[in-house]
Amino acid sequence: MQLSSKILSGMVLGIILGLVLNALGGADPEKTPLIAWFVNNVFDVIGQIFVISLKLLVVPLVFFSLVCGSASMGEDVKMGQVALKTIGLYLVTTAIAVSLALTIANIVDPGVGINTAEAANYIAKPAPSFKDVFIGIFPSNPFQAMVEGNMLQVIVFAILVGVAILQAGDSGKTVLRGCQMISDVIMRMVSILMNLAPYGVFCLLAKLFTSQGFSAIIN
């Protein structure tokens, strides 16, 4: 079975099991303590670990991919143009993704009727000016940018490292080989995690539908 089929199967089985457990009493510890314990200590734990693992791989994957890519282009490539195109492509694709998400969300209204008490208390920060955004893409502390998941700063730093490797001669070639090895290891980690995706999706949906029931599908 292909991975996509496994993930879809995990989604369907998670929904079915969640609906069955919801019909038996849901995740209420007073009514069904055994089901509540299983949902909160098995499904929730596995699902949360899966989501955290996805976040774990984003920064190192982007960083080492860009370092290897920018350092492997050769000295004749105009790196300034490459850097601007990379950052521009990131901004354009991000703008497209946000626009599509807002458009679809306003049409479909997903989640209306589901308990979203945490989201109701969220207060959005005021939008920064273009000047602040432009200055903010240059990291003062690259490690802090990685910790905070500031992808624009990570991209800029990765390109600068790649340019430095390109101009560092033999030492740069040695560092590049090391980065390529790390990149290969990270890609293997991505493959391992994606093979576990069906189980992560199964647990996430099983917990959701045990708590919310059939109304979660409609909403």
PDB file of C-alpha atoms in Angstrom:
ATOM      1  CA  MET A   1       0.000   0.000   0.000  1.00  0.00           C
ATOM      2  CA  GLN A   2       1.312   3.469  -0.887  1.00  0.00           C
ATOM      3  CA  LEU A   3       1.966   6.005   1.844  1.00  0.00           C
ATOM      4  CA  SER A   4      -0.889   8.256   0.736  1.00  0.00           C
ATOM      5  CA  SER A   5      -3.294   5.316   0.946  1.00  0.00           C
ATOM      6  CA  LYS A   6      -2.005   4.460   4.410  1.00  0.00           C
ATOM      7  CA  ILE A   7      -2.555   8.045   5.581  1.00  0.00           C
ATOM      8  CA  LEU A   8      -6.105   8.099   4.196  1.00  0.00           C
ATOM      9  CA  SER A   9      -6.781   4.736   5.842  1.00  0.00           C
ATOM     10  CA  GLY A  10      -5.462   6.097   9.129  1.00  0.00           C
ATOM     11  CA  MET A  11      -7.780   9.115   8.802  1.00  0.00           C
ATOM     12  CA  VAL A  12     -10.844   6.961   8.132  1.00  0.00           C
ATOM     13  CA  LEU A  13     -10.073   4.447  10.889  1.00  0.00           C
ATOM     14  CA  GLY A  14      -9.365   7.269  13.357  1.00  0.00           C
ATOM     15  CA  ILE A  15     -12.719   8.894  12.597  1.00  0.00           C
ATOM     16  CA  ILE A  16     -14.594   5.583  12.889  1.00  0.00           C
ATOM     17  CA  LEU A  17     -12.939   4.640  16.183  1.00  0.00           C
ATOM     18  CA  GLY A  18     -13.493   8.145  17.552  1.00  0.00           C
ATOM     19  CA  LEU A  19     -17.201   8.004  16.700  1.00  0.00           C
ATOM     20  CA  VAL A  20     -17.531   4.576  18.326  1.00  0.00           C
ATOM     21  CA  LEU A  21     -15.795   5.742  21.506  1.00  0.00           C
ATOM     22  CA  ASN A  22     -17.896   8.910  21.517  1.00  0.00           C
ATOM     23  CA  ALA A  23     -21.067   6.809  21.302  1.00  0.00           C
ATOM     24  CA  LEU A  24     -19.820   4.761  24.275  1.00  0.00           C
ATOM     25  CA  GLY A  25     -19.488   7.868  26.399  1.00  0.00           C
ATOM     26  CA  GLY A  26     -16.660   9.918  24.914  1.00  0.00           C
ATOM     27  CA  ALA A  27     -13.670  11.186  26.858  1.00  0.00           C
ATOM     28  CA  ASP A  28     -15.592  12.134  30.002  1.00  0.00           C
ATOM     29  CA  PRO A  29     -13.547  10.756  32.950  1.00  0.00           C
ATOM     30  CA  GLU A  30     -16.670  10.578  35.138  1.00  0.00           C
ATOM     31  CA  LYS A  31     -18.728   8.503  32.695  1.00  0.00           C
ATOM     32  CA  THR A  32     -16.062   6.433  30.987  1.00  0.00           C
ATOM     33  CA  PRO A  33     -12.772   6.687  32.938  1.00  0.00           C
ATOM     34  CA  LEU A  34     -11.053   3.920  30.953  1.00  0.00           C
ATOM     35  CA  ILE A  35     -11.801   5.507  27.564  1.00  0.00           C
ATOM     36  CA  ALA A  36     -10.857   8.947  28.874  1.00  0.00           C
ATOM     37  CA  TRP A  37      -7.536   7.638  30.174  1.00  0.00           C
ATOM     38  CA  PHE A  38      -6.769   5.858  26.903  1.00  0.00           C
ATOM     39  CA  VAL A  39      -7.639   8.890  24.780  1.00  0.00           C
ATOM     40  CA  ASN A  40      -5.700  11.385  26.909  1.00  0.00           C
ATOM     41  CA  ASN A  41      -2.668   9.205  27.599  1.00  0.00           C
ATOM     42  CA  VAL A  42      -2.284   7.251  24.365  1.00  0.00           C
ATOM     43  CA  PHE A  43      -3.974   8.984  21.428  1.00  0.00           C
ATOM     44  CA  ASP A  44      -3.152  12.483  22.635  1.00  0.00           C
ATOM     45  CA  VAL A  45       0.467  11.662  23.466  1.00  0.00           C
ATOM     46  CA  ILE A  46       1.174   9.983  20.125  1.00  0.00           C
ATOM     47  CA  GLY A  47      -0.616  12.720  18.183  1.00  0.00           C
ATOM     48  CA  GLN A  48       1.208  15.536  19.971  1.00  0.00           C
ATOM     49  CA  ILE A  49       4.584  13.836  19.498  1.00  0.00           C
ATOM     50  CA  PHE A  50       3.854  13.490  15.776  1.00  0.00           C
ATOM     51  CA  VAL A  51       3.011  17.193  15.423  1.00  0.00           C
ATOM     52  CA  ILE A  52       6.072  18.228  17.433  1.00  0.00           C
ATOM     53  CA  SER A  53       8.262  15.982  15.275  1.00  0.00           C
ATOM     54  CA  LEU A  54       6.980  17.693  12.130  1.00  0.00           C
ATOM     55  CA  LYS A  55       7.956  21.070  13.588  1.00  0.00           C
ATOM     56  CA  LEU A  56      11.311  19.655  14.652  1.00  0.00           C
ATOM     57  CA  LEU A  57      12.425  18.941  11.090  1.00  0.00           C
ATOM     58  CA  VAL A  58      11.372  22.189   9.416  1.00  0.00           C
ATOM     59  CA  VAL A  59      14.274  24.441  10.444  1.00  0.00           C
ATOM     60  CA  PRO A  60      17.184  21.982   9.913  1.00  0.00           C
ATOM     61  CA  LEU A  61      15.661  20.799   6.632  1.00  0.00           C
ATOM     62  CA  VAL A  62      15.383  24.329   5.226  1.00  0.00           C
ATOM     63  CA  PHE A  63      18.758  25.463   6.600  1.00  0.00           C
ATOM     64  CA  PHE A  64      20.943  22.624   5.334  1.00  0.00           C
ATOM     65  CA  SER A  65      19.083  22.357   2.016  1.00  0.00           C
ATOM     66  CA  LEU A  66      19.719  26.044   1.300  1.00  0.00           C
ATOM     67  CA  VAL A  67      23.328  25.917   2.514  1.00  0.00           C
ATOM     68  CA  CYS A  68      24.064  22.959   0.231  1.00  0.00           C
ATOM     69  CA  GLY A  69      22.112  24.434  -2.660  1.00  0.00           C
ATOM     70  CA  SER A  70      23.701  27.892  -2.545  1.00  0.00           C
ATOM     71  CA  ALA A  71      27.206  26.501  -1.998  1.00  0.00           C
ATOM     72  CA  SER A  72      26.899  24.021  -4.885  1.00  0.00           C
ATOM     73  CA  MET A  73      26.044  26.563  -7.583  1.00  0.00           C
ATOM     74  CA  GLY A  74      29.643  27.462  -8.441  1.00  0.00           C
ATOM     75  CA  GLU A  75      31.614  30.664  -8.193  1.00  0.00           C
ATOM     76  CA  ASP A  76      30.319  32.058 -11.488  1.00  0.00           C
ATOM     77  CA  VAL A  77      26.745  32.305 -10.204  1.00  0.00           C
ATOM     78  CA  LYS A  78      25.651  35.768  -9.050  1.00  0.00           C
ATOM     79  CA  MET A  79      24.679  34.934  -5.503  1.00  0.00           C
ATOM     80  CA  GLY A  80      23.011  38.284  -4.889  1.00  0.00           C
ATOM     81  CA  GLN A  81      20.428  37.510  -7.566  1.00  0.00           C
ATOM     82  CA  VAL A  82      19.965  33.998  -6.211  1.00  0.00           C
ATOM     83  CA  ALA A  83      19.437  35.340  -2.696  1.00  0.00           C
ATOM     84  CA  LEU A  84      16.888  37.911  -3.835  1.00  0.00           C
ATOM     85  CA  LYS A  85      15.028  35.330  -5.925  1.00  0.00           C
ATOM     86  CA  THR A  86      14.979  32.867  -3.011  1.00  0.00           C
ATOM     87  CA  ILE A  87      13.603  35.428  -0.559  1.00  0.00           C
ATOM     88  CA  GLY A  88      11.180  36.761  -3.189  1.00  0.00           C
ATOM     89  CA  LEU A  89       9.892  33.260  -3.942  1.00  0.00           C
ATOM     90  CA  TYR A  90       9.392  32.611  -0.235  1.00  0.00           C
ATOM     91  CA  LEU A  91       7.418  35.860   0.150  1.00  0.00           C
ATOM     92  CA  VAL A  92       5.279  35.190  -2.952  1.00  0.00           C
ATOM     93  CA  THR A  93       4.434  31.588  -2.023  1.00  0.00           C
ATOM     94  CA  THR A  94       3.669  32.641   1.557  1.00  0.00           C
ATOM     95  CA  ALA A  95       1.359  35.404   0.301  1.00  0.00           C
ATOM     96  CA  ILE A  96      -0.424  32.930  -2.006  1.00  0.00           C
ATOM     97  CA  ALA A  97      -0.825  30.403   0.825  1.00  0.00           C
ATOM     98  CA  VAL A  98      -2.213  33.012   3.229  1.00  0.00           C
ATOM     99  CA  SER A  99      -4.582  34.406   0.586  1.00  0.00           C
ATOM    100  CA  LEU A 100      -5.936  30.955  -0.287  1.00  0.00           C
ATOM    101  CA  ALA A 101      -6.365  30.068   3.388  1.00  0.00           C
ATOM    102  CA  LEU A 102      -8.255  33.281   4.180  1.00  0.00           C
ATOM    103  CA  THR A 103     -10.470  32.965   1.091  1.00  0.00           C
ATOM    104  CA  ILE A 104     -11.422  29.344   1.758  1.00  0.00           C
ATOM    105  CA  ALA A 105     -11.899  29.966   5.491  1.00  0.00           C
ATOM    106  CA  ASN A 106     -14.286  32.869   4.846  1.00  0.00           C
ATOM    107  CA  ILE A 107     -16.312  30.743   2.417  1.00  0.00           C
ATOM    108  CA  VAL A 108     -16.410  27.449   4.347  1.00  0.00           C
ATOM    109  CA  ASP A 109     -16.249  28.734   7.964  1.00  0.00           C
ATOM    110  CA  PRO A 110     -14.470  25.597   9.213  1.00  0.00           C
ATOM    111  CA  GLY A 111     -14.859  24.742  12.876  1.00  0.00           C
ATOM    112  CA  VAL A 112     -17.971  26.808  13.529  1.00  0.00           C
ATOM    113  CA  GLY A 113     -19.808  25.051  16.348  1.00  0.00           C
ATOM    114  CA  ILE A 114     -16.726  23.292  17.721  1.00  0.00           C
ATOM    115  CA  ASN A 115     -15.530  24.354  21.157  1.00  0.00           C
ATOM    116  CA  THR A 116     -12.756  26.888  20.465  1.00  0.00           C
ATOM    117  CA  ALA A 117     -12.467  28.595  23.844  1.00  0.00           C
ATOM    118  CA  GLU A 118      -8.695  28.991  23.497  1.00  0.00           C
ATOM    119  CA  ALA A 119      -8.989  30.612  20.066  1.00  0.00           C
ATOM    120  CA  ALA A 120     -11.666  32.991  21.344  1.00  0.00           C
ATOM    121  CA  ASN A 121      -9.175  34.497  23.795  1.00  0.00           C
ATOM    122  CA  TYR A 122      -6.532  35.132  21.124  1.00  0.00           C
ATOM    123  CA  ILE A 123      -5.635  38.775  20.488  1.00  0.00           C
ATOM    124  CA  ALA A 124      -3.764  39.455  17.253  1.00  0.00           C
ATOM    125  CA  LYS A 125      -0.680  41.676  17.356  1.00  0.00           C
ATOM    126  CA  PRO A 126      -0.698  44.861  15.247  1.00  0.00           C
ATOM    127  CA  ALA A 127       0.818  44.359  11.787  1.00  0.00           C
ATOM    128  CA  PRO A 128       4.416  45.645  11.521  1.00  0.00           C
ATOM    129  CA  SER A 129       5.424  48.194   8.888  1.00  0.00           C
ATOM    130  CA  PHE A 130       7.199  47.161   5.677  1.00  0.00           C
ATOM    131  CA  LYS A 131      10.394  48.757   7.011  1.00  0.00           C
ATOM    132  CA  ASP A 132      10.293  46.628  10.157  1.00  0.00           C
ATOM    133  CA  VAL A 133       9.548  43.501   8.122  1.00  0.00           C
ATOM    134  CA  PHE A 134      12.475  44.185   5.772  1.00  0.00           C
ATOM    135  CA  ILE A 135      14.912  44.851   8.623  1.00  0.00           C
ATOM    136  CA  GLY A 136      13.568  41.828  10.486  1.00  0.00           C
ATOM    137  CA  ILE A 137      14.611  39.348   7.783  1.00  0.00           C
ATOM    138  CA  PHE A 138      18.270  39.885   8.742  1.00  0.00           C
ATOM    139  CA  PRO A 139      19.093  37.915  11.917  1.00  0.00           C
ATOM    140  CA  SER A 140      21.067  39.441  14.759  1.00  0.00           C
ATOM    141  CA  ASN A 141      21.231  36.004  16.365  1.00  0.00           C
ATOM    142  CA  PRO A 142      20.846  33.105  13.868  1.00  0.00           C
ATOM    143  CA  PHE A 143      20.479  30.523  16.637  1.00  0.00           C
ATOM    144  CA  GLN A 144      17.644  32.504  18.205  1.00  0.00           C
ATOM    145  CA  ALA A 145      15.989  32.672  14.766  1.00  0.00           C
ATOM    146  CA  MET A 146      16.200  28.876  14.533  1.00  0.00           C
ATOM    147  CA  VAL A 147      14.786  28.419  18.028  1.00  0.00           C
ATOM    148  CA  GLU A 148      11.878  30.779  17.299  1.00  0.00           C
ATOM    149  CA  GLY A 149      11.271  29.283  13.834  1.00  0.00           C
ATOM    150  CA  ASN A 150      11.770  32.627  12.042  1.00  0.00           C
ATOM    151  CA  MET A 151      12.093  31.127   8.573  1.00  0.00           C
ATOM    152  CA  LEU A 152      13.015  34.313   6.688  1.00  0.00           C
ATOM    153  CA  GLN A 153      15.973  34.906   8.987  1.00  0.00           C
ATOM    154  CA  VAL A 154      16.964  31.251   8.710  1.00  0.00           C
ATOM    155  CA  ILE A 155      16.857  31.507   4.906  1.00  0.00           C
ATOM    156  CA  VAL A 156      19.037  34.646   4.853  1.00  0.00           C
ATOM    157  CA  PHE A 157      21.568  33.112   7.237  1.00  0.00           C
ATOM    158  CA  ALA A 158      21.667  29.849   5.245  1.00  0.00           C
ATOM    159  CA  ILE A 159      22.370  31.714   2.015  1.00  0.00           C
ATOM    160  CA  LEU A 160      25.136  33.749   3.681  1.00  0.00           C
ATOM    161  CA  VAL A 161      26.717  30.543   5.004  1.00  0.00           C
ATOM    162  CA  GLY A 162      26.491  28.993   1.541  1.00  0.00           C
ATOM    163  CA  VAL A 163      28.186  32.019  -0.044  1.00  0.00           C
ATOM    164  CA  ALA A 164      30.943  31.922   2.590  1.00  0.00           C
ATOM    165  CA  ILE A 165      31.486  28.196   1.983  1.00  0.00           C
ATOM    166  CA  LEU A 166      31.718  28.873  -1.753  1.00  0.00           C
ATOM    167  CA  GLN A 167      34.439  31.459  -1.232  1.00  0.00           C
ATOM    168  CA  ALA A 168      36.410  29.596   1.442  1.00  0.00           C
ATOM    169  CA  GLY A 169      38.319  27.291  -0.893  1.00  0.00           C
ATOM    170  CA  ASP A 170      39.327  23.856   0.383  1.00  0.00           C
ATOM    171  CA  SER A 171      38.018  24.558   3.882  1.00  0.00           C
ATOM    172  CA  GLY A 172      34.648  25.445   2.379  1.00  0.00           C
ATOM    173  CA  LYS A 173      34.583  22.211   0.377  1.00  0.00           C
ATOM    174  CA  THR A 174      35.175  20.229   3.560  1.00  0.00           C
ATOM    175  CA  VAL A 175      32.358  22.049   5.356  1.00  0.00           C
ATOM    176  CA  LEU A 176      30.094  21.552   2.334  1.00  0.00           C
ATOM    177  CA  ARG A 177      30.646  17.787   2.384  1.00  0.00           C
ATOM    178  CA  GLY A 178      29.707  17.773   6.051  1.00  0.00           C
ATOM    179  CA  CYS A 179      26.550  19.811   5.376  1.00  0.00           C
ATOM    180  CA  GLN A 180      25.583  17.458   2.545  1.00  0.00           C
ATOM    181  CA  MET A 181      25.972  14.469   4.866  1.00  0.00           C
ATOM    182  CA  ILE A 182      23.811  16.158   7.505  1.00  0.00           C
ATOM    183  CA  SER A 183      21.244  17.018   4.820  1.00  0.00           C
ATOM    184  CA  ASP A 184      21.113  13.358   3.754  1.00  0.00           C
ATOM    185  CA  VAL A 185      20.532  12.313   7.375  1.00  0.00           C
ATOM    186  CA  ILE A 186      17.744  14.884   7.797  1.00  0.00           C
ATOM    187  CA  MET A 187      16.043  13.682   4.604  1.00  0.00           C
ATOM    188  CA  ARG A 188      16.180  10.162   6.019  1.00  0.00           C
ATOM    189  CA  MET A 189      14.542  11.468   9.203  1.00  0.00           C
ATOM    190  CA  VAL A 190      11.798  13.026   7.063  1.00  0.00           C
ATOM    191  CA  SER A 191      11.251   9.673   5.365  1.00  0.00           C
ATOM    192  CA  ILE A 192      11.023   7.888   8.722  1.00  0.00           C
ATOM    193  CA  LEU A 193       8.549  10.425  10.075  1.00  0.00           C
ATOM    194  CA  MET A 194       6.355  10.274   6.974  1.00  0.00           C
ATOM    195  CA  ASN A 195       6.188   6.502   7.310  1.00  0.00           C
ATOM    196  CA  LEU A 196       4.789   7.090  10.805  1.00  0.00           C
ATOM    197  CA  ALA A 197       2.272   9.682   9.548  1.00  0.00           C
ATOM    198  CA  PRO A 198      -0.663   7.214   9.263  1.00  0.00           C
ATOM    199  CA  TYR A 199      -0.380   6.402  12.983  1.00  0.00           C
ATOM    200  CA  GLY A 200      -0.039  10.065  13.968  1.00  0.00           C
ATOM    201  CA  VAL A 201      -3.067  11.058  11.877  1.00  0.00           C
ATOM    202  CA  PHE A 202      -5.043   8.102  13.260  1.00  0.00           C
ATOM    203  CA  CYS A 203      -4.404   9.152  16.870  1.00  0.00           C
ATOM    204  CA  LEU A 204      -5.123  12.855  16.236  1.00  0.00           C
ATOM    205  CA  LEU A 205      -8.477  12.157  14.569  1.00  0.00           C
ATOM    206  CA  ALA A 206      -9.445   9.439  17.044  1.00  0.00           C
ATOM    207  CA  LYS A 207      -8.974  11.884  19.927  1.00  0.00           C
ATOM    208  CA  LEU A 208     -10.819  14.683  18.112  1.00  0.00           C
ATOM    209  CA  PHE A 209     -13.903  12.619  17.262  1.00  0.00           C
ATOM    210  CA  THR A 210     -14.002  10.899  20.633  1.00  0.00           C
ATOM    211  CA  SER A 211     -14.305  14.357  22.196  1.00  0.00           C
ATOM    212  CA  GLN A 212     -16.465  16.099  19.579  1.00  0.00           C
ATOM    213  CA  GLY A 213     -18.509  13.283  18.054  1.00  0.00           C
ATOM    214  CA  PHE A 214     -20.235  13.317  14.673  1.00  0.00           C
ATOM    215  CA  SER A 215     -20.856  17.079  14.891  1.00  0.00           C
ATOM    216  CA  ALA A 216     -17.130  17.630  14.267  1.00  0.00           C
ATOM    217  CA  ILE A 217     -17.548  16.215  10.739  1.00  0.00           C
ATOM    218  CA  ILE A 218     -20.480  18.510   9.944  1.00  0.00           C
ATOM    219  CA  ASN A 219     -18.828  21.580  11.461  1.00  0.00           C
TER     220      ASN A 219
END
